[in-house]
Short mmCIF file of C-alpha atoms in Angstrom, two decimals:
data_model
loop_
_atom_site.label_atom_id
_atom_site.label_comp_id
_atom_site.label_asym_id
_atom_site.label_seq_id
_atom_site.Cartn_x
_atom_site.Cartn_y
_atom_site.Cartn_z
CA UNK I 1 0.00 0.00 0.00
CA UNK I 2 1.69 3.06 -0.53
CA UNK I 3 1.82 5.98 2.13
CA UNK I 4 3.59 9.49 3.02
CA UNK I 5 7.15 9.22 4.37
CA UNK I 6 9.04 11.65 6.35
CA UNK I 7 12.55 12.27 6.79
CA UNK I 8 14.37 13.15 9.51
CA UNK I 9 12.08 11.52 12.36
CA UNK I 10 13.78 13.15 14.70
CA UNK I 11 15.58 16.70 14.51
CA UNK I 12 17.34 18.30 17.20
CA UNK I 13 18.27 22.37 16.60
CA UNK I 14 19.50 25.30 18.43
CA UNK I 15 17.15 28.27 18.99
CA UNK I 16 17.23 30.74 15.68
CA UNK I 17 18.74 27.63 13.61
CA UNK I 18 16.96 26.83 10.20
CA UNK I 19 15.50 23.73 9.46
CA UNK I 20 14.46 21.66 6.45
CA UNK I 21 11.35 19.09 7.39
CA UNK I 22 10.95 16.77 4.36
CA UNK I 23 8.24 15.00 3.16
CA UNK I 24 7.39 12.38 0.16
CA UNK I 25 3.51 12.74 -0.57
CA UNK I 26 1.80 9.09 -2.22
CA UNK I 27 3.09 9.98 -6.02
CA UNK I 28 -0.95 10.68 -7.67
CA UNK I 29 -2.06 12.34 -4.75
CA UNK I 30 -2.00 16.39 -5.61
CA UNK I 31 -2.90 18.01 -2.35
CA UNK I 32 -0.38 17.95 0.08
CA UNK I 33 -0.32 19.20 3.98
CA UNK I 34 1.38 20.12 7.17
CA UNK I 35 0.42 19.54 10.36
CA UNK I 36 1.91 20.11 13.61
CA UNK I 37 1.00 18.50 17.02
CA UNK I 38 2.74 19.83 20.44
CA UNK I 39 2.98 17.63 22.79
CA UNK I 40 0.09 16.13 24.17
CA UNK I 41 -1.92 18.47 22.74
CA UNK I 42 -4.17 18.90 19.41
CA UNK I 43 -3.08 18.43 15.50
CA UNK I 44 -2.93 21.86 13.88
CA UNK I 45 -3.26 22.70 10.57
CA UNK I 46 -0.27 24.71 9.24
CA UNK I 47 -0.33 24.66 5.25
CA UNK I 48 -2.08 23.35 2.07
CA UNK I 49 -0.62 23.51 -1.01
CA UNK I 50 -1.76 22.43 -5.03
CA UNK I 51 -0.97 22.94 -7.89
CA UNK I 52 2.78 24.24 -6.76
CA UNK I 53 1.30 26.93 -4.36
CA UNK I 54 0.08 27.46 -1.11
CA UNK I 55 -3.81 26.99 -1.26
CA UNK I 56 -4.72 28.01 2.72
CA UNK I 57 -2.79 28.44 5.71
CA UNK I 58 -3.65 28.92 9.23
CA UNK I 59 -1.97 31.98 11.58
CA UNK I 60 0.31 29.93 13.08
CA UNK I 61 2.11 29.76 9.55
CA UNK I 62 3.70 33.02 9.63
CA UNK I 63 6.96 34.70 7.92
CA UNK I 64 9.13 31.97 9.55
CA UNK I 65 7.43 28.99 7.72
CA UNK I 66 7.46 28.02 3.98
CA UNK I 67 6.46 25.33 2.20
CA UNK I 68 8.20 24.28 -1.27
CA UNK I 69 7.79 21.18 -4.17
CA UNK I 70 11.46 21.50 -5.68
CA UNK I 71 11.06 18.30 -7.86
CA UNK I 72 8.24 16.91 -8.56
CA UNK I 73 8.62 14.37 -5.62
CA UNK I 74 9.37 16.15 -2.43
CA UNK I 75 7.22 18.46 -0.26
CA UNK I 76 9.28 20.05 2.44
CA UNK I 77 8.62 22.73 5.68
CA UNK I 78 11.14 25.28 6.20
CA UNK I 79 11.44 27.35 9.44
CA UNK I 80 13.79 30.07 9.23
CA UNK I 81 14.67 31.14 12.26
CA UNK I 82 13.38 28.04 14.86
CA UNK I 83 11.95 28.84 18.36
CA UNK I 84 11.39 27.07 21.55
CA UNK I 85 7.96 26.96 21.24
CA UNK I 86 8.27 25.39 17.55
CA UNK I 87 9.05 22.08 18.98
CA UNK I 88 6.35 19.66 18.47
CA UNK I 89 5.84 16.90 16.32
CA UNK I 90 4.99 17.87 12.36
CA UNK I 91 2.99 15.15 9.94
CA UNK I 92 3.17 15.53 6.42
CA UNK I 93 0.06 14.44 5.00
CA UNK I 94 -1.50 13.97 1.25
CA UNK I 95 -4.76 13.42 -0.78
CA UNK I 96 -6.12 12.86 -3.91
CA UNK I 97 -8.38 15.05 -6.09
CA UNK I 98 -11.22 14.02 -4.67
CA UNK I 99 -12.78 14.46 -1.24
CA UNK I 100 -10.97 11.61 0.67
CA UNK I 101 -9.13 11.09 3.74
CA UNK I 102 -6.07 12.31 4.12
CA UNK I 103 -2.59 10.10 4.67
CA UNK I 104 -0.13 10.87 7.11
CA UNK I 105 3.17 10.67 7.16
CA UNK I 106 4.86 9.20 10.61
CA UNK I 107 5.79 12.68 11.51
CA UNK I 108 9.26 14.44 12.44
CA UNK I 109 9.71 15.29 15.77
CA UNK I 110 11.31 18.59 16.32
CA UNK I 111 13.33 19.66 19.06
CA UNK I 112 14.36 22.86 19.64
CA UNK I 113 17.06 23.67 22.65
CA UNK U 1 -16.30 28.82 11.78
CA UNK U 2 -15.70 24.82 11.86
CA UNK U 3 -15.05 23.27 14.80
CA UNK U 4 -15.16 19.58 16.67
CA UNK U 5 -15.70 19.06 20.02
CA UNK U 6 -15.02 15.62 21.42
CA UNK U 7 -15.26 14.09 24.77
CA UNK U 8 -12.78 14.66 27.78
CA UNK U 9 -11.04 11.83 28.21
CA UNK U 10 -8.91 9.68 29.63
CA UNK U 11 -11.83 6.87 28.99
CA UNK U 12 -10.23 3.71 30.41
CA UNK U 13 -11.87 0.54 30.24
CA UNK U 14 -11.55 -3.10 30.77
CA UNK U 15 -11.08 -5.39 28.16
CA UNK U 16 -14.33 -6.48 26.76
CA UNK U 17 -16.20 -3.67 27.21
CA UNK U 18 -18.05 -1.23 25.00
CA UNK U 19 -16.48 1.85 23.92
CA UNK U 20 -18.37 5.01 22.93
CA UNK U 21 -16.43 8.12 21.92
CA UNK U 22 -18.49 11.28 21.46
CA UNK U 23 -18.27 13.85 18.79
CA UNK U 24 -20.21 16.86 17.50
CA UNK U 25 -19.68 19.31 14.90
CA UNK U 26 -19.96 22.72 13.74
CA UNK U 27 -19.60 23.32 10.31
CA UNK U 28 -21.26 24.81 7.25
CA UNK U 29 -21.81 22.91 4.15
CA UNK U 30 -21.49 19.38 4.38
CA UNK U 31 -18.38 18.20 5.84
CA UNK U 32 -16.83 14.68 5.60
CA UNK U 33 -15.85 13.16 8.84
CA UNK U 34 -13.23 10.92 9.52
CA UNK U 35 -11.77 8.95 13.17
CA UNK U 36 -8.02 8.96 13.44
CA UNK U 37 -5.84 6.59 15.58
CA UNK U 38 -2.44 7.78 16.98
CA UNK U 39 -0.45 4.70 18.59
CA UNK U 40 1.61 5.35 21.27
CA UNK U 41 5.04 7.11 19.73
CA UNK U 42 3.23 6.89 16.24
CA UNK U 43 1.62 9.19 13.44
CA UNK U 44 -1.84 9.61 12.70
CA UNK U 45 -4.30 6.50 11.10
CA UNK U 46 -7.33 6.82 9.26
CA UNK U 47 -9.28 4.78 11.01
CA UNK U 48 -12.72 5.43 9.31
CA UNK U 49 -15.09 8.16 7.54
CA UNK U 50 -18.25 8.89 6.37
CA UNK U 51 -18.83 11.43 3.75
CA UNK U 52 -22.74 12.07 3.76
CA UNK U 53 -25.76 12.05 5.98
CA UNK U 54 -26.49 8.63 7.41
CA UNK U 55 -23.53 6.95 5.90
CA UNK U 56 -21.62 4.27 8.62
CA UNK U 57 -18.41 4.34 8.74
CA UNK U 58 -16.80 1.09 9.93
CA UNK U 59 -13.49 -0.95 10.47
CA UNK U 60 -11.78 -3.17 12.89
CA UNK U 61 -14.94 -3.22 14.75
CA UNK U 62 -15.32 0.41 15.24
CA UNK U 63 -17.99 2.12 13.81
CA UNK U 64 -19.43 6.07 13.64
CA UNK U 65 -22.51 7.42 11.99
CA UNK U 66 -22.97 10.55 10.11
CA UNK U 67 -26.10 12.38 12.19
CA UNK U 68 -26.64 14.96 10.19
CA UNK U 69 -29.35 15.94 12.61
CA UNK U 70 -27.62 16.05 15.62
CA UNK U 71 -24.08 17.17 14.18
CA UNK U 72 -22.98 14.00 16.12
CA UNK U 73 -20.26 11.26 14.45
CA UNK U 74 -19.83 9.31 17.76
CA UNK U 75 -17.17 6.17 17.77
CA UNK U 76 -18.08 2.76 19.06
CA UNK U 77 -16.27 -0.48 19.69
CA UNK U 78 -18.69 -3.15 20.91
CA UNK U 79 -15.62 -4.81 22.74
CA UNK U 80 -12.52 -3.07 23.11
CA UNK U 81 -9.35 -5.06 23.21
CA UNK U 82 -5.92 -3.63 24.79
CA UNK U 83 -4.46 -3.44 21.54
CA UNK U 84 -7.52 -0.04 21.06
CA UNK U 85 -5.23 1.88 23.69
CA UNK U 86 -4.70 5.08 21.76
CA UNK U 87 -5.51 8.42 21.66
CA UNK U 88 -8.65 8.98 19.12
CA UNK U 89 -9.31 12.10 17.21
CA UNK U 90 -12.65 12.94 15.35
CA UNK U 91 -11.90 15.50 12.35
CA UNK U 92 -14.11 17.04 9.71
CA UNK U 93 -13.36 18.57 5.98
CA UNK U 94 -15.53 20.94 3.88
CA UNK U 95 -13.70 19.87 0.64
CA UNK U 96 -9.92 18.76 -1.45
CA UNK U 97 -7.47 20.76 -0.61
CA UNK U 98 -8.65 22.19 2.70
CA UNK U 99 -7.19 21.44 6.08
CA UNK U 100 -8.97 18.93 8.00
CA UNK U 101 -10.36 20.50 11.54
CA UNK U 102 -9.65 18.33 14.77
CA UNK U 103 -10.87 17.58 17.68
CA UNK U 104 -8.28 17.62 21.00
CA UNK U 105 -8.25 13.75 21.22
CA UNK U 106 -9.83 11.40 23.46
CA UNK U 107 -7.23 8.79 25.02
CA UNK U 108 -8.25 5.51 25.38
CA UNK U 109 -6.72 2.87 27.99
CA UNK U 110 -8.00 -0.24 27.86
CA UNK U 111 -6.81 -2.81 30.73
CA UNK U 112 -6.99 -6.77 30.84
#
């Protein structure tokens, strides 16, 4: 069956160090997602994007995030500048045309010291 | 705006026993609702959904029905095993391409 990967699972960072959060989406699906869940606490959304642009976003996606497709294959996060408060866990997820459930990716935990 | 409200939880229950989950909505449109699993230490399952009014959603013995008229997609498990120890999260979606709205989770401890 195929499904959403993630790489790293785990990232450690310093405070105010970028990070790239990578993501392979199920190769038809054309939606694709991130999600972020603190610890013990509820998914958020952060970012859609189709069609090689974001399609909604939620506040918490400010100037620090961005989202990018660079080949066709890969769908990664990038926060510029990370914060304490950043670290959570963050799922990749990705859907077909269609309204359908979304998959999720195992998620990357984040960890920001 | 859309929201989903779900039970407090823990819910802990012995093996065996019957498992509702509750879940109500707020949304305009017609939303498709879906139950996620999260394993301990794991991502997020689909674990069923229902796209219209009155449809059942069902797997591994869980099921949830779309009550349209009550804005209610409650889980149930007629007999919970300790493998259903998770934490459950009822979610909604207007349409492609839009984020999917969830609730806070409801954890689930089931003891033999």
């Amino acid at each position: 069956e195929p499904e959403v990967t993630q790489t790293p699972s785990h990232q450690v960072t310093q405070m105010g160090q970028e990070v790239i959060l990578r993501c392979v989406p199920i190769s038809n699906h054309l939606y694709f997602y991130w999600y972020r869940q603190i610890l013990g606490q509820k998914v958020e959304f952060l970012v859609s994007f189709y069609n090689n642009e974001i399609s909604e976003k939620s506040e918490i996606f400010d100037d620090q995030f961005s989202v990018e497709r660079p080949d066709g294959s890969n769908f990664t996060l990038k926060i510029r500048s990370t914060k304490l408060e950043d670290s959570a866990m963050y799922f990749c997820a990705s859907t077909g045309l269609a309204v359908s459930s979304e998959y999720f990716g195992p998620g990357t935990r984040l960890t920001v010291t | 705006g859309n929201s989903v409200t779900q039970m407090e939880g823990p819910v802990t229950l012995s093996e065996e026993a019957f498992l509702t989950i509750n879940c109500t909505y707020t949304a305009t449109g017609y939303p498709s609702l879906f139950w996620y699993v999260q394993y301990p230490g794991e991502g997020l399952q689909l674990l069923l959904k229902a796209t219209k009014a009155d449809d059942k959603g069902s797997n591994k013995g869980f099921e949830a029905t779309y009550r349209k008229e009550t804005t209610s997609f409650h889980l149930e498990k007629g007999s919970v095993q300790v493998s259903d120890s998770a934490v459950y999260f009822c979610a909604l979606s207007n349409q492609a391409g839009t984020a999917l709205i969830f609730g806070k989770g409801t954890t689930l401890s089931v003891s033999s």
